[in-house]
Amino acid sequence: MAPMSVVDYIVVHELVHLKYPNHSKDFWDLVGTIIPNYKEKQEWLRINGDQLNI
């Protein structure tokens, strides 16, 4: 199971796609406004994501 903060990041990431259907600078700026340390969550997923069952 992923930490709840990582789950929150995934949800925010997907919700921001409703406004920006891409990974543009505006997309990441909005993600960063909501979750300032989102790069830590990305790193957790990079290291541990292959162990998750969804």
Short mmCIF file of C-alpha atoms in Angstrom, two decimals:
data_model
loop_
_atom_site.label_atom_id
_atom_site.label_comp_id
_atom_site.label_asym_id
_atom_site.label_seq_id
_atom_site.Cartn_x
_atom_site.Cartn_y
_atom_site.Cartn_z
CA MET A 1 0.00 0.00 0.00
CA ALA A 2 1.24 3.46 -0.84
CA PRO A 3 1.45 6.14 1.83
CA MET A 4 -1.67 8.30 1.90
CA SER A 5 0.37 11.33 0.80
CA VAL A 6 1.32 9.45 -2.38
CA VAL A 7 -2.30 8.46 -2.97
CA ASP A 8 -3.23 12.14 -2.53
CA TYR A 9 -0.61 13.07 -5.14
CA ILE A 10 -2.01 10.51 -7.62
CA VAL A 11 -5.54 11.86 -7.13
CA VAL A 12 -4.40 15.47 -7.54
CA HIS A 13 -2.36 14.52 -10.62
CA GLU A 14 -5.41 12.97 -12.26
CA LEU A 15 -7.77 15.79 -11.26
CA VAL A 16 -5.41 18.43 -12.67
CA HIS A 17 -5.69 16.58 -16.00
CA LEU A 18 -9.30 17.80 -16.10
CA LYS A 19 -7.92 21.32 -16.59
CA TYR A 20 -4.69 20.47 -18.44
CA PRO A 21 -4.90 17.23 -20.47
CA ASN A 22 -1.10 17.14 -20.78
CA HIS A 23 2.04 17.51 -18.68
CA SER A 24 2.77 21.13 -19.59
CA LYS A 25 4.45 23.67 -17.33
CA ASP A 26 0.98 24.97 -16.37
CA PHE A 27 -0.01 21.43 -15.39
CA TRP A 28 3.01 21.00 -13.09
CA ASP A 29 2.66 24.52 -11.69
CA LEU A 30 -0.89 23.72 -10.59
CA VAL A 31 0.13 20.35 -9.13
CA GLY A 32 2.91 22.17 -7.25
CA THR A 33 0.48 24.73 -5.91
CA ILE A 34 -1.64 21.96 -4.42
CA ILE A 35 1.20 19.61 -3.38
CA PRO A 36 4.43 21.63 -3.06
CA ASN A 37 6.58 18.52 -2.47
CA TYR A 38 5.09 16.50 -5.34
CA LYS A 39 8.56 15.59 -6.62
CA GLU A 40 9.09 13.53 -3.45
CA LYS A 41 5.90 11.63 -4.25
CA GLN A 42 7.08 11.05 -7.82
CA GLU A 43 10.35 9.69 -6.48
CA TRP A 44 8.51 7.34 -4.09
CA LEU A 45 6.47 6.06 -7.04
CA ARG A 46 9.58 5.67 -9.20
CA ILE A 47 11.21 3.51 -6.52
CA ASN A 48 8.16 1.62 -5.25
CA GLY A 49 5.50 1.88 -7.94
CA ASP A 50 6.19 -1.52 -9.45
CA GLN A 51 5.24 -3.12 -6.12
CA LEU A 52 1.74 -1.60 -6.03
CA ASN A 53 -1.39 -3.57 -6.87
CA ILE A 54 -4.23 -1.43 -8.11
#
